[in-house]
Coordinates of C-alpha atoms and ligand atoms in Angstrom, one line a residue:
M1 CA 0.0 0.0 0.0
I2 CA 1.5 3.3 -1.1
S3 CA 0.2 6.6 0.3
L4 CA -0.2 9.3 -2.3
L5 CA -0.2 13.0 -1.3
D6 CA -2.5 14.3 -4.0
Y7 CA -3.8 17.7 -2.8
G8 CA -6.0 18.2 -5.8
A9 CA -3.9 20.7 -7.6
G10 CA -3.5 18.9 -10.9
N11 CA -3.1 15.6 -12.7
V12 CA -1.4 12.8 -10.9
R13 CA -3.1 10.1 -12.9
S14 CA 0.2 9.1 -14.6
L15 CA 1.8 8.4 -11.3
R16 CA -1.2 6.4 -10.1
N17 CA -1.1 4.4 -13.3
A18 CA 2.6 3.7 -12.9
V19 CA 2.3 2.6 -9.3
T20 CA -0.7 0.4 -10.2
R21 CA 1.3 -1.1 -13.1
L22 CA 4.0 -2.0 -10.7
G23 CA 1.5 -4.0 -8.7
Y24 CA 0.9 -1.7 -5.7
E25 CA -2.3 -0.2 -4.4
V26 CA -2.6 3.5 -3.9
K27 CA -4.1 5.1 -0.9
D28 CA -4.9 8.8 -0.9
V29 CA -3.7 10.9 1.9
R30 CA -6.7 12.8 3.3
T31 CA -5.8 13.6 6.9
Q32 CA -2.7 14.4 8.9
E33 CA -3.1 10.9 10.4
D34 CA -2.7 9.4 7.0
I35 CA 0.7 11.1 6.8
R36 CA 1.7 9.9 10.2
G37 CA 0.6 6.4 9.4
A38 CA 2.1 6.1 5.9
A39 CA 4.5 3.3 5.2
R40 CA 5.8 4.9 2.0
L41 CA 4.8 8.4 0.9
L42 CA 4.7 9.7 -2.6
F43 CA 4.5 13.5 -3.2
P44 CA 4.1 14.4 -6.8
G45 CA 3.9 18.2 -6.5
V46 CA 1.9 19.7 -9.3
G47 CA 1.3 23.3 -10.5
A48 CA 3.1 26.2 -9.0
F49 CA 5.2 26.2 -5.8
G50 CA 3.0 28.8 -4.0
A51 CA -0.2 26.9 -4.8
A52 CA 1.3 23.6 -3.7
M53 CA 2.6 25.0 -0.4
G54 CA -0.6 26.9 0.2
R55 CA -2.6 23.8 -0.2
L56 CA -0.4 21.8 2.2
R57 CA -0.8 24.6 4.7
E58 CA -4.6 24.7 4.4
L59 CA -4.8 21.0 4.9
G60 CA -2.6 21.2 8.0
F61 CA 0.0 18.9 6.3
V62 CA 3.1 21.0 6.8
E63 CA 4.0 19.9 10.3
P64 CA 3.2 16.2 9.9
L65 CA 5.1 16.2 6.6
R66 CA 8.2 17.8 8.2
D67 CA 8.0 15.3 11.1
Y68 CA 7.8 12.5 8.6
L69 CA 10.8 13.7 6.6
L70 CA 12.9 14.4 9.7
A71 CA 12.2 11.0 11.0
D72 CA 13.8 9.5 7.8
R73 CA 10.8 7.6 6.7
P74 CA 10.4 6.5 3.0
F75 CA 9.4 9.5 1.0
L76 CA 9.6 10.2 -2.8
G77 CA 9.0 13.8 -3.9
I78 CA 8.6 14.5 -7.6
C79 CA 9.2 17.8 -9.4
I80 CA 7.4 20.4 -7.2
G81 CA 7.6 17.7 -4.6
L82 CA 11.4 18.2 -4.7
Q83 CA 11.2 22.0 -4.8
C84 CA 8.9 22.1 -1.7
L85 CA 11.6 20.6 0.4
F86 CA 13.7 23.8 0.1
E87 CA 13.2 27.0 2.0
G88 CA 11.4 28.9 -0.7
S89 CA 11.1 29.6 -4.5
D90 CA 11.3 32.7 -6.7
E91 CA 8.1 31.4 -8.3
S92 CA 6.2 32.5 -5.2
P93 CA 8.7 34.6 -3.2
D94 CA 6.5 35.2 -0.1
V95 CA 5.6 31.6 0.4
P96 CA 8.0 29.5 2.7
G97 CA 8.8 26.0 1.7
L98 CA 9.1 23.0 4.0
G99 CA 12.6 24.1 4.7
V100 CA 14.1 20.7 5.1
I101 CA 16.8 21.4 2.6
P102 CA 18.8 24.7 2.8
G103 CA 18.6 26.8 -0.3
R104 CA 16.1 28.5 -2.6
I105 CA 14.5 27.5 -6.0
E106 CA 15.3 29.9 -8.8
R107 CA 14.0 30.4 -12.4
F108 CA 16.1 29.2 -15.3
P109 CA 17.5 32.2 -17.2
T110 CA 15.5 32.6 -20.4
S111 CA 18.0 34.7 -22.3
A112 CA 19.7 31.7 -24.1
L113 CA 17.5 28.8 -23.2
S114 CA 14.1 27.4 -24.1
V115 CA 12.2 27.4 -20.8
P116 CA 10.6 25.2 -19.5
H117 CA 13.5 22.7 -19.5
M118 CA 11.3 20.1 -21.2
G119 CA 12.4 16.7 -22.3
W120 CA 14.9 13.9 -21.7
N121 CA 18.1 14.7 -19.9
R122 CA 20.8 12.7 -18.1
L123 CA 22.0 12.7 -14.5
R124 CA 25.5 13.1 -13.1
V125 CA 25.2 10.8 -10.1
R126 CA 27.2 12.2 -7.2
R127 CA 26.8 9.5 -4.7
E128 CA 26.3 5.8 -4.8
S129 CA 22.7 5.0 -4.2
S130 CA 20.8 1.8 -4.7
L131 CA 18.1 4.0 -6.3
L132 CA 20.2 4.9 -9.3
A133 CA 22.8 2.1 -9.5
G134 CA 23.1 1.0 -13.2
L135 CA 20.9 3.9 -14.4
E136 CA 23.7 6.4 -14.6
R137 CA 23.6 6.6 -18.4
A138 CA 19.8 6.7 -18.6
R139 CA 17.7 9.7 -19.7
F140 CA 14.7 10.9 -17.6
Y141 CA 11.9 13.2 -18.5
F142 CA 12.0 16.7 -17.1
V143 CA 9.6 19.5 -17.3
H144 CA 10.1 22.6 -15.1
S145 CA 10.9 26.3 -15.3
Y146 CA 12.5 26.6 -11.9
R147 CA 15.4 24.6 -10.4
A148 CA 17.4 24.2 -7.3
R149 CA 21.0 25.5 -7.6
L150 CA 23.9 23.7 -6.0
A151 CA 25.1 25.5 -2.9
A152 CA 28.2 23.9 -1.7
A153 CA 28.2 24.1 2.0
A154 CA 24.5 24.4 2.5
N155 CA 23.0 21.4 0.8
A156 CA 25.9 19.2 -0.4
E157 CA 24.9 16.4 1.9
W158 CA 21.6 16.1 0.1
L159 CA 23.0 16.0 -3.4
L160 CA 22.4 12.8 -5.2
A161 CA 22.6 13.9 -8.8
E162 CA 22.9 17.0 -10.9
T163 CA 22.0 17.8 -14.5
D164 CA 23.0 20.6 -16.8
Y165 CA 20.8 23.1 -18.5
G166 CA 22.3 26.5 -18.7
G167 CA 24.6 25.4 -15.9
P168 CA 24.2 22.6 -13.3
F169 CA 21.1 22.2 -11.1
V170 CA 20.0 19.7 -8.6
S171 CA 18.1 16.8 -10.3
A172 CA 18.0 14.4 -7.4
V173 CA 18.4 14.6 -3.6
Q174 CA 18.6 11.8 -1.0
R175 CA 19.2 11.6 2.7
G176 CA 18.5 8.1 4.1
Q177 CA 15.1 7.0 2.9
V178 CA 14.0 10.5 1.8
V179 CA 14.4 11.0 -1.9
A180 CA 13.2 13.7 -4.3
L181 CA 13.6 14.0 -8.0
Q182 CA 13.2 17.0 -10.3
F183 CA 12.3 14.6 -13.2
H184 CA 9.2 12.5 -13.6
P185 CA 10.0 8.7 -13.2
E186 CA 6.3 8.0 -14.1
K187 CA 6.9 9.6 -17.5
S188 CA 10.4 8.2 -18.1
G189 CA 9.6 4.9 -19.8
I190 CA 11.0 1.6 -18.6
V191 CA 13.9 3.2 -16.6
G192 CA 11.5 5.5 -14.8
L193 CA 9.3 2.5 -13.8
E194 CA 12.5 0.7 -12.6
L195 CA 13.4 3.6 -10.4
L196 CA 9.9 3.8 -9.0
R197 CA 10.0 0.0 -8.3
R198 CA 13.2 0.4 -6.3
F199 CA 11.6 3.0 -4.1
L200 CA 8.4 1.0 -3.7
T201 CA 10.1 -2.3 -2.8
G202 CA 13.1 -2.2 -0.6
T203 CA 15.2 -0.1 1.8
L204 CA 17.4 2.3 -0.1
T205 CA 21.1 2.3 0.5
L206 CA 23.3 5.4 0.1
A207 CA 27.0 5.8 0.4
P208 CA 27.9 8.0 3.4
F209 CA 28.6 11.7 2.9
T210 CA 32.2 12.2 3.7
G211 CA 31.9 16.0 4.0
T212 CA 35.6 16.4 3.0
R213 CA 34.6 18.0 -0.2
P214 CA 31.2 19.1 -1.4
T215 CA 30.6 15.9 -3.4
G216 CA 30.7 16.5 -7.1
L217 CA 30.2 20.2 -6.8
V218 CA 33.8 21.0 -7.8
P219 CA 35.3 18.4 -10.0
E220 CA 38.8 17.4 -9.3
P221 CA 41.3 18.9 -11.8
G222 CA 41.3 16.8 -14.9
Q223 CA 38.1 15.0 -13.9
A224 CA 35.5 17.4 -15.3
E225 CA 32.7 15.4 -16.9
P226 CA 31.1 16.7 -20.1
P227 CA 27.8 18.5 -19.4
T228 CA 24.6 16.5 -19.8
R229 CA 22.6 17.6 -22.8
L230 CA 18.9 17.8 -23.3
A231 CA 17.8 15.3 -26.0
K232 CA 16.0 16.3 -29.1
R233 CA 12.5 14.7 -28.8
V234 CA 10.9 12.5 -31.4
I235 CA 7.1 12.6 -31.2
A236 CA 4.5 10.3 -32.8
C237 CA 1.2 12.0 -33.5
L238 CA -2.1 10.2 -33.9
D239 CA -4.9 12.2 -35.6
V240 CA -8.1 10.6 -34.3
R241 CA -11.7 10.8 -35.5
S242 CA -14.7 8.7 -36.1
N243 CA -14.9 7.1 -39.5
D244 CA -18.2 6.8 -41.4
A245 CA -19.1 3.6 -39.6
G246 CA -18.8 5.5 -36.3
D247 CA -15.5 3.8 -35.1
L248 CA -12.8 5.9 -33.6
V249 CA -9.7 5.4 -35.9
V250 CA -6.3 6.9 -36.4
T251 CA -6.4 8.7 -39.7
K252 CA -3.9 10.8 -41.7
G253 CA -4.5 13.5 -44.2
D254 CA -2.6 14.9 -47.2
Q255 CA -2.5 18.6 -46.5
Y256 CA -5.3 18.0 -44.0
D257 CA -7.6 16.1 -46.3
V258 CA -8.1 12.7 -44.6
R259 CA -10.5 11.2 -47.2
E260 CA -9.4 8.8 -49.9
Q261 CA -12.1 8.0 -52.5
G262 CA -14.7 9.5 -50.2
E263 CA -13.7 7.3 -47.2
V264 CA -11.9 8.5 -44.0
R265 CA -8.5 6.8 -44.2
N266 CA -8.2 4.2 -41.4
L267 CA -4.6 3.6 -40.3
G268 CA -5.3 1.7 -37.1
K269 CA -6.7 1.6 -33.6
P270 CA -5.6 4.5 -31.4
V271 CA -4.7 2.7 -28.2
D272 CA -2.8 -0.1 -30.0
L273 CA -0.8 2.3 -32.1
A274 CA 0.1 4.5 -29.2
A275 CA 1.3 1.5 -27.2
R276 CA 3.3 0.4 -30.2
Y277 CA 5.0 3.8 -30.5
Y278 CA 5.8 3.8 -26.8
R279 CA 7.4 0.4 -27.1
E280 CA 9.4 1.5 -30.2
G281 CA 10.9 4.5 -28.3
A282 CA 8.7 7.5 -29.1
D283 CA 9.7 10.3 -26.6
E284 CA 6.1 11.5 -26.5
I285 CA 2.7 10.6 -28.0
A286 CA 0.2 13.2 -29.2
F287 CA -3.5 12.6 -29.9
L288 CA -5.3 15.2 -31.9
N289 CA -9.1 14.8 -31.9
I290 CA -9.4 16.4 -35.3
T291 CA -13.2 16.8 -35.6
A292 CA -13.7 18.1 -32.1
F293 CA -14.4 21.5 -33.5
R294 CA -17.8 20.2 -34.6
D295 CA -18.7 18.2 -31.5
F296 CA -18.4 18.7 -27.9
P297 CA -15.4 16.7 -26.6
L298 CA -17.0 16.0 -23.2
R299 CA -19.6 13.9 -24.9
D300 CA -17.0 12.0 -26.8
Q301 CA -16.8 9.1 -24.4
P302 CA -14.9 6.8 -26.8
M303 CA -12.1 9.5 -27.1
L304 CA -11.9 9.8 -23.3
E305 CA -11.8 6.0 -23.0
V306 CA -8.9 5.9 -25.5
L307 CA -7.0 8.3 -23.3
K308 CA -7.7 6.4 -20.2
R309 CA -6.6 3.1 -21.7
T310 CA -3.5 4.6 -23.3
S311 CA -2.3 6.2 -20.1
E312 CA -2.5 2.9 -18.4
Q313 CA 0.2 1.5 -20.7
V314 CA 2.2 4.4 -22.0
F315 CA 4.7 5.9 -19.6
V316 CA 6.0 8.8 -21.7
P317 CA 4.2 12.2 -21.9
L318 CA 0.8 12.2 -23.5
T319 CA -0.6 15.3 -25.2
I320 CA -4.3 15.6 -26.2
G321 CA -5.7 18.3 -28.5
G322 CA -9.0 19.1 -30.1
G323 CA -12.1 21.0 -29.0
I324 CA -10.6 22.9 -26.1
R325 CA -12.8 25.9 -25.9
A326 CA -15.9 27.2 -24.1
F327 CA -19.1 25.5 -25.1
T328 CA -22.9 25.7 -24.3
D329 CA -24.8 22.5 -24.9
A330 CA -28.4 22.1 -26.2
G331 CA -29.8 22.3 -22.6
G332 CA -28.2 25.7 -22.1
H333 CA -25.5 24.4 -19.8
S334 CA -22.2 26.3 -20.2
Y335 CA -18.8 24.7 -20.0
S336 CA -15.5 26.5 -19.9
A337 CA -12.4 25.5 -21.8
L338 CA -10.9 24.6 -18.4
D339 CA -13.8 22.1 -17.8
V340 CA -12.9 20.4 -21.1
A341 CA -9.2 20.4 -20.2
D342 CA -10.0 19.1 -16.7
E343 CA -11.6 16.1 -18.2
Y344 CA -8.7 15.4 -20.6
F345 CA -6.3 15.7 -17.7
R346 CA -8.4 13.4 -15.5
S347 CA -8.5 10.9 -18.4
G348 CA -4.7 10.7 -18.6
A349 CA -3.3 13.7 -20.5
D350 CA -0.1 15.3 -19.3
K351 CA -0.5 18.3 -21.6
I352 CA -3.4 19.6 -23.7
S353 CA -3.1 21.4 -27.0
I354 CA -5.2 24.3 -28.2
G355 CA -5.7 25.0 -31.9
S356 CA -8.6 27.1 -33.1
D357 CA -9.4 28.7 -29.8
A358 CA -5.8 30.1 -29.6
V359 CA -6.4 32.0 -32.8
Y360 CA -9.6 33.5 -31.6
T361 CA -7.9 34.5 -28.4
V362 CA -5.2 36.3 -30.2
E363 CA -7.8 38.1 -32.3
R364 CA -9.4 39.3 -29.1
V365 CA -6.1 40.3 -27.5
R366 CA -5.3 42.3 -30.6
A367 CA -8.6 44.0 -30.4
G368 CA -7.8 45.0 -26.8
D369 CA -10.4 42.6 -25.3
V370 CA -8.3 41.2 -22.5
D371 CA -9.9 39.8 -19.4
G372 CA -7.4 37.2 -18.2
R373 CA -10.0 34.5 -18.8
S374 CA -8.7 32.9 -22.0
A375 CA -8.4 29.2 -22.1
I376 CA -4.6 29.5 -22.1
E377 CA -4.5 31.6 -19.0
Q378 CA -7.1 29.5 -17.1
I379 CA -5.5 26.2 -17.9
A380 CA -1.9 27.4 -17.4
G381 CA -3.0 28.9 -14.1
R382 CA -4.3 25.6 -12.9
Y383 CA -1.9 23.0 -14.4
G384 CA 1.2 25.1 -15.1
N385 CA 2.5 26.6 -18.4
Q386 CA 4.2 23.3 -19.4
A387 CA 0.8 21.7 -19.6
V388 CA -0.5 24.1 -22.4
V389 CA 0.6 23.4 -25.9
I390 CA -0.5 25.7 -28.8
S391 CA -1.1 23.7 -32.0
I392 CA -0.7 26.1 -35.0
D393 CA -2.0 25.1 -38.4
P394 CA -0.5 27.6 -40.8
R395 CA -0.6 27.9 -44.5
R396 CA 1.8 29.9 -46.7
V397 CA 0.3 33.1 -48.3
Y398 CA 2.6 34.3 -51.1
L399 CA 3.0 38.0 -52.0
A400 CA 4.5 40.0 -54.8
S401 CA 5.9 42.5 -52.3
P402 CA 6.5 42.6 -48.5
E403 CA 4.5 45.9 -48.5
D404 CA 1.3 43.9 -49.4
T405 CA 0.7 42.9 -45.8
K406 CA 1.1 44.0 -42.2
H407 CA 2.1 40.5 -41.2
S408 CA 5.6 39.0 -40.5
V409 CA 7.0 38.3 -43.9
I410 CA 10.0 36.2 -45.0
D411 CA 12.0 36.2 -48.1
T412 CA 11.6 32.6 -49.0
A413 CA 13.8 30.1 -50.9
V414 CA 10.6 28.1 -51.8
P415 CA 8.9 30.5 -54.3
G416 CA 5.1 30.6 -54.8
P417 CA 3.1 29.5 -57.8
H418 CA 3.9 32.7 -59.7
G419 CA 7.5 32.9 -58.7
E420 CA 6.7 35.1 -55.6
H421 CA 9.5 35.0 -53.1
W422 CA 7.7 36.8 -50.2
C423 CA 5.3 35.0 -47.9
W424 CA 3.7 35.0 -44.5
F425 CA 2.3 32.1 -42.5
Q426 CA -1.4 32.4 -42.1
C427 CA -3.1 30.7 -39.1
T428 CA -6.2 28.7 -39.8
V429 CA -9.0 27.3 -37.6
R430 CA -11.4 24.3 -37.8
G431 CA -8.8 21.9 -39.1
G432 CA -7.4 24.2 -41.8
R433 CA -10.8 25.0 -43.2
E434 CA -10.7 28.7 -42.6
G435 CA -7.9 31.2 -42.8
R436 CA -7.8 34.1 -40.3
D437 CA -6.0 37.4 -40.3
V438 CA -3.3 36.3 -37.8
D439 CA 0.2 35.1 -38.6
A440 CA 2.0 32.2 -37.0
V441 CA 4.8 34.4 -35.5
E442 CA 2.4 36.8 -33.8
L443 CA 0.2 33.9 -32.6
A444 CA 3.1 32.2 -31.0
Q445 CA 4.3 35.3 -29.3
I446 CA 1.0 36.3 -27.9
C447 CA 0.2 32.8 -26.7
E448 CA 3.6 32.6 -25.0
R449 CA 2.8 35.9 -23.2
L450 CA -0.6 34.5 -22.1
G451 CA 1.2 31.5 -20.5
A452 CA 1.5 28.7 -23.1
G453 CA 4.4 26.4 -22.5
E454 CA 5.1 24.9 -25.9
I455 CA 4.3 25.4 -29.6
L456 CA 3.3 22.5 -31.9
L457 CA 4.1 23.9 -35.3
N458 CA 2.3 22.2 -38.1
S459 CA 2.3 23.2 -41.8
I460 CA -0.7 22.6 -44.0
D461 CA 1.6 22.9 -47.1
R462 CA 3.8 20.1 -45.9
D463 CA 1.4 17.8 -44.0
G464 CA 1.5 14.3 -45.5
T465 CA 3.8 15.3 -48.4
G466 CA 6.9 13.6 -47.1
A467 CA 8.8 16.6 -48.6
G468 CA 10.5 17.5 -45.3
F469 CA 9.7 20.0 -42.6
D470 CA 9.1 23.7 -43.5
L471 CA 12.4 24.9 -42.1
E472 CA 11.7 28.6 -42.9
L473 CA 8.5 28.4 -40.9
I474 CA 10.3 26.8 -37.9
R475 CA 13.1 29.3 -37.9
A476 CA 10.6 32.2 -38.0
V477 CA 8.6 31.0 -35.1
R478 CA 11.5 29.6 -33.1
A479 CA 13.3 33.0 -33.3
A480 CA 10.2 34.7 -31.9
V481 CA 9.6 32.8 -28.7
R482 CA 11.5 31.3 -25.8
I483 CA 9.2 28.3 -25.1
P484 CA 10.0 25.0 -26.9
V485 CA 8.9 24.5 -30.5
I486 CA 7.9 21.1 -32.0
A487 CA 8.5 20.9 -35.7
S488 CA 5.6 19.1 -37.4
S489 CA 4.4 18.1 -40.9
G490 CA 6.2 16.7 -43.9
A491 CA 8.7 14.2 -42.4
G492 CA 9.5 11.6 -45.1
S493 CA 12.8 10.1 -43.9
P494 CA 15.2 10.1 -41.0
A495 CA 17.3 12.7 -42.8
H496 CA 14.4 15.2 -42.5
F497 CA 14.7 14.9 -38.7
V498 CA 18.4 15.5 -38.8
E499 CA 17.8 18.5 -41.1
A500 CA 15.1 19.9 -38.8
F501 CA 17.5 19.8 -35.8
S502 CA 20.6 20.9 -37.6
A503 CA 19.2 23.7 -39.6
T504 CA 16.8 25.1 -37.0
D505 CA 16.7 25.3 -33.2
A506 CA 13.6 23.1 -33.0
D507 CA 13.3 21.3 -29.6
A508 CA 11.3 18.3 -30.9
A509 CA 10.1 16.9 -34.2
L510 CA 6.8 15.2 -34.8
A511 CA 5.6 12.8 -37.5
A512 CA 2.6 10.8 -38.3
G513 CA 2.3 9.2 -41.7
I514 CA 5.8 7.6 -42.0
F515 CA 5.3 5.9 -38.6
H516 CA 1.7 4.8 -39.2
R517 CA 2.6 3.3 -42.6
R518 CA 5.6 1.6 -41.1
E519 CA 7.8 3.3 -43.6
V520 CA 10.4 4.4 -41.1
P521 CA 10.8 2.9 -37.6
I522 CA 11.3 5.4 -34.7
A523 CA 14.6 3.6 -33.9
Q524 CA 15.9 4.4 -37.3
V525 CA 15.2 8.1 -36.8
K526 CA 17.0 8.0 -33.4
Q527 CA 20.0 6.3 -35.0
A528 CA 20.2 8.9 -37.7
L529 CA 20.1 11.7 -35.1
A530 CA 22.8 10.0 -33.0
D531 CA 25.0 9.4 -36.0
A532 CA 24.7 13.1 -36.7
G533 CA 26.0 13.9 -33.2
L534 CA 22.6 15.1 -31.9
P535 CA 21.6 14.2 -28.4
V536 CA 18.8 11.6 -28.4
R537 CA 17.2 9.2 -26.0
A538 CA 18.0 5.7 -27.3
A539 CA 14.9 3.9 -28.7
Ligands
LIG601 O1 -8.8 23.4 -33.3 O2 -8.4 23.1 -30.9 O3 -10.1 21.8 -32.1 O4 -7.7 21.4 -32.5 C1 -7.8 20.5 -33.6 C2 -6.5 19.9 -33.7 O5 -6.6 18.9 -34.8 C3 -5.4 20.9 -34.2 O6 -4.3 20.6 -33.4 C4 -5.2 20.6 -35.6 O7 -3.8 20.6 -36.0 C5 -5.7 19.1 -35.8 N1 -6.3 18.9 -37.1 C6 -7.5 19.3 -37.4 N2 -7.8 18.8 -38.7 C7 -6.8 18.1 -39.0 C8 -6.7 17.3 -40.3 O8 -5.7 16.7 -40.6 N3 -7.7 17.4 -41.1 N4 -4.7 17.4 -38.0 C9 -5.8 18.1 -38.0 C10 -3.6 18.0 -38.0 C11 -1.4 17.7 -38.3 C12 -0.3 17.1 -37.7 C13 0.2 15.9 -38.4 C14 1.5 16.4 -38.9 C15 2.4 15.3 -39.3 N5 -2.6 17.1 -38.1 O9 -0.4 17.0 -36.3 O10 0.2 14.8 -37.5 O11 1.2 17.2 -40.0 O12 2.0 14.6 -40.4 P1 3.0 13.9 -41.4 O13 4.1 13.5 -40.6 O14 2.2 12.7 -41.9 O15 3.3 14.9 -42.4 P2 -8.8 22.5 -32.2

């Protein structure tokens, strides 16, 4: 029996699923007594530092939790669950942390880095621990905008592992049976499950802290290890919709047209395909409910069921998009975009993606209609920025002269039908059916300002063509924002992934058709990236 400290701030379904998968039962902590009586306590902090600490305080959990930690009883904190152990965080400067570990949590500098630090990175293990033995070379999934810095004298005795991202930060701490991780073992595939299993099963061993030198903080001369590098992510995307027989299928369009001789293309069953991509080494899986703009997703029970079943067997991040917007049903009952997102998170999503509604929001912002209640702000406020992806569906609009538009224009090497070499990237809504007067660069910038954590950058021109990613589009958007950008649409070969990562600063690349049709295995893409010297998580 494992006690789970879920204080209701966000989605911890992934962790529940992982623990259940390992054969343990989860008991929710509801009272102070539950903390005092726990045999093993899991604390997957979610959301913002201030909200997490505020909730612990409201529930009267701070003192029992401190007592539990100081008594060296088995504890595993994850992400914010690590940060809360420190004295405080710049994320919520007036809110004290649990103060068990000396030091403060600071934001990553955004000047030269994509923030959040999102994706698969390595650890430099600084002390021998049975928790990490043999996993020293493994990659784990991180997603966070704040981090604990190493502070030699103050917290060296806690340091278990460090990771580099714009300099070193604390990625794991341990003292006796108390462990906390900045990364998410429940989203780190097989190695993450193995790490969780070690915590759940035995008594952890840890080499003693000698105190002679702050372990690992200052490498001995000549012993400096190379910095760890964040891997470029490879994402498999499943466009899902009902076919004409009413079955939910994975489909795939050519430039967003998913019908072939009048029929919706059927490329497989969503849960089976997602599970296959997980086994084959996809770093993330995305589902896009592509006809959700017509229907109300909360009534789409089969889609929610697909999510639930997928999250029980896929232990890498799961993104769901489609239909995230406010809605009033036939009975006059109104639902907010947050209500829809809540249901997606409850069903197993780690991130949600917003398409059409983001375009309408940007139009409103531009018109000065700003009330702080956009879907992006509401969902990021509740689940954190990293949980909000903006899916952009742009199409090239060619111009004879850059003066012909007020939008961000590029001088393109891919000329238009009449030899035009100027173009802008027009955002569309409703699955590419309708162009709007917003360009992709402006959309990305405004959404970032509102709190989006990542951009999924499709291209209607390249979708399903196998002609390679639209590098000019990726460069234009990447240069305009600090949040991670996923290159999408047009992958036809492993070389296209290498090109996307070598010729642009994309953080991740996504493909659909080549994976569904088994033309290129994910492992082959990873191998090509590794051969090109790019950091990847082995498939
Ligand atoms: O507008 O919030 O309801 O979200 C709808 C979502 O569904 C959006 O994210 C939109 O991109 C997606 N969508 C809508 N219609 C289609 C369609 O294809 N008819 N799919 C669609 C978009 C694009 C990619 C695709 C890549 C890679 N799919 O995600 O997977 O282009 O394909 P490739 O590797 O085969 O080239 P809302």
